[in-house]
XYZ file of N, CA and C in Angstrom:
201
model
N -5.251 -8.962 0.419
C -5.472 -8.673 -0.994
C -6.783 -7.916 -1.200
N -7.838 -8.320 -0.514
C -9.125 -7.651 -0.645
C -9.081 -6.214 -0.174
N -8.312 -5.969 0.899
C -8.183 -4.602 1.401
C -7.485 -3.710 0.386
N -6.453 -4.232 -0.242
C -5.719 -3.442 -1.236
C -6.605 -3.136 -2.436
N -7.412 -4.109 -2.849
C -8.334 -3.866 -3.962
C -9.356 -2.795 -3.587
N -9.856 -2.842 -2.356
C -10.796 -1.836 -1.892
C -10.162 -0.460 -1.846
N -8.915 -0.410 -1.403
C -8.180 0.846 -1.336
C -7.956 1.408 -2.742
N -7.581 0.542 -3.661
C -7.378 0.980 -5.049
C -8.690 1.499 -5.640
N -9.797 0.867 -5.280
C -11.102 1.328 -5.733
C -11.420 2.723 -5.198
N -11.074 2.954 -3.923
C -11.297 4.275 -3.341
C -10.433 5.330 -4.030
N -9.185 4.975 -4.304
C -8.298 5.910 -5.021
C -8.875 6.255 -6.390
N -9.394 5.248 -7.089
C -9.979 5.474 -8.409
C -11.214 6.374 -8.314
N -12.032 6.175 -7.288
C -13.228 7.001 -7.115
C -12.860 8.455 -6.818
N -11.837 8.654 -6.000
C -11.398 10.021 -5.696
C -10.863 10.689 -6.958
N -10.048 9.970 -7.711
C -9.515 10.542 -8.949
C -10.651 10.890 -9.908
N -11.635 10.024 -10.012
C -12.779 10.288 -10.897
C -13.569 11.502 -10.417
N -13.810 11.586 -9.114
C -14.565 12.724 -8.573
C -13.818 14.037 -8.820
N -12.501 14.037 -8.607
C -11.709 15.240 -8.868
C -11.804 15.611 -10.345
N -11.666 14.625 -11.210
C -11.713 14.873 -12.654
C -13.063 15.453 -13.073
N -14.132 14.884 -12.571
C -15.466 15.356 -12.941
C -15.748 16.758 -12.412
N -15.253 17.056 -11.215
C -15.557 18.348 -10.597
C -14.604 19.460 -11.040
N -13.306 19.122 -11.206
C -12.295 20.166 -11.387
C -11.363 19.945 -12.575
N -11.535 18.856 -13.301
C -10.618 18.509 -14.380
C -9.589 17.508 -13.889
N -8.829 16.942 -14.809
C -7.861 15.903 -14.438
C -6.840 16.400 -13.411
N -6.632 15.630 -12.345
C -5.628 16.025 -11.347
C -4.216 15.793 -11.884
N -3.291 16.605 -11.413
C -1.911 16.400 -11.849
C -1.257 15.295 -11.013
N -0.126 14.841 -11.491
C 0.553 13.701 -10.857
C 0.962 14.013 -9.417
N 1.327 15.258 -9.132
C 1.754 15.587 -7.767
C 0.589 15.478 -6.783
N -0.606 15.838 -7.210
C -1.774 15.697 -6.336
C -2.056 14.217 -6.082
N -2.013 13.424 -7.122
C -2.255 11.987 -6.960
C -1.196 11.342 -6.079
N 0.035 11.814 -6.172
C 1.103 11.280 -5.325
C 0.845 11.590 -3.852
N 0.188 12.700 -3.564
C -0.153 13.048 -2.186
C -1.328 12.219 -1.672
N -2.224 11.854 -2.565
C -3.407 11.083 -2.184
C -3.044 9.620 -1.941
N -2.147 9.085 -2.730
C -1.864 7.644 -2.724
C -1.504 7.067 -1.347
N -0.680 7.735 -0.526
C -0.321 7.115 0.754
C -1.359 7.254 1.875
N -2.485 7.905 1.626
C -3.477 8.098 2.679
C -4.093 6.775 3.126
N -4.489 6.734 4.381
C -5.158 5.550 4.924
C -6.577 5.452 4.355
N -7.196 4.283 4.469
C -8.587 4.159 3.998
C -9.525 5.187 4.642
N -9.384 5.437 5.931
C -10.244 6.422 6.599
C -10.002 7.822 6.033
N -8.738 8.148 5.770
C -8.420 9.450 5.183
C -8.965 9.567 3.759
N -8.940 8.458 3.016
C -9.479 8.478 1.658
C -10.980 8.757 1.668
N -11.698 8.155 2.600
C -13.133 8.407 2.714
C -13.373 9.875 3.041
N -12.601 10.417 3.989
C -12.742 11.827 4.358
C -12.410 12.730 3.175
N -11.377 12.377 2.419
C -10.999 13.189 1.264
C -12.084 13.147 0.191
N -12.704 12.007 -0.005
C -13.794 11.925 -0.979
C -14.903 12.904 -0.606
N -15.241 12.955 0.683
C -16.265 13.900 1.140
C -15.845 15.334 0.850
N -14.581 15.639 1.078
C -14.061 16.988 0.803
C -14.196 17.304 -0.682
N -13.795 16.361 -1.530
C -13.877 16.584 -2.983
C -15.316 16.867 -3.390
N -16.255 16.145 -2.827
C -17.654 16.326 -3.204
C -18.223 17.661 -2.723
N -17.693 18.187 -1.619
C -18.210 19.436 -1.042
C -17.419 20.675 -1.441
N -16.195 20.503 -1.911
C -15.312 21.645 -2.177
C -15.808 22.482 -3.349
N -15.522 23.766 -3.276
C -15.891 24.662 -4.378
C -14.723 24.884 -5.335
N -13.532 24.417 -4.956
C -12.372 24.568 -5.836
C -11.352 23.475 -5.542
N -10.464 23.256 -6.488
C -9.383 22.290 -6.280
C -8.424 22.795 -5.213
N -8.270 24.101 -5.100
C -7.427 24.664 -4.031
C -7.942 24.259 -2.652
N -9.243 24.209 -2.496
C -9.838 23.793 -1.226
C -9.499 22.325 -0.942
N -9.567 21.497 -1.963
C -9.199 20.087 -1.812
C -7.730 19.972 -1.419
N -6.875 20.730 -2.091
C -5.438 20.695 -1.814
C -5.147 21.137 -0.380
N -5.845 22.153 0.097
C -5.646 22.625 1.470
C -6.045 21.549 2.482
N -7.168 20.881 2.254
C -7.589 19.797 3.148
C -6.592 18.645 3.104
N -6.100 18.345 1.942
C -5.119 17.275 1.792
C -3.843 17.604 2.570
N -3.382 18.842 2.477
C -2.183 19.259 3.223
C -2.425 19.142 4.734
N -3.613 19.512 5.187
C -3.936 19.404 6.608
C -3.965 17.945 7.045
N -4.485 17.064 6.209
C -4.519 15.641 6.545
C -3.107 15.083 6.698
N -2.218 15.511 5.829
C -0.853 14.983 5.843
C -0.047 15.518 7.011
N -0.415 16.673 7.544
C 0.343 17.235 8.657
C -0.098 16.646 9.994
N -1.210 15.925 10.003
C -1.701 15.315 11.256
C -1.136 13.943 11.454
């Protein structure tokens, strides 16, 4: 239960970071983020913080899912 709460917290932080940097994410982007592992979520958060565009985030997300 604690792990799931932590994971949900990470998902919320990523959604907030995307919203603050690039505007509200669409449902399809969130659907791609939701199944990521905790380690992938941490890596994606770093990408969101460093990316210059939402397209860059989307490209990293696609690469994560293909691995």
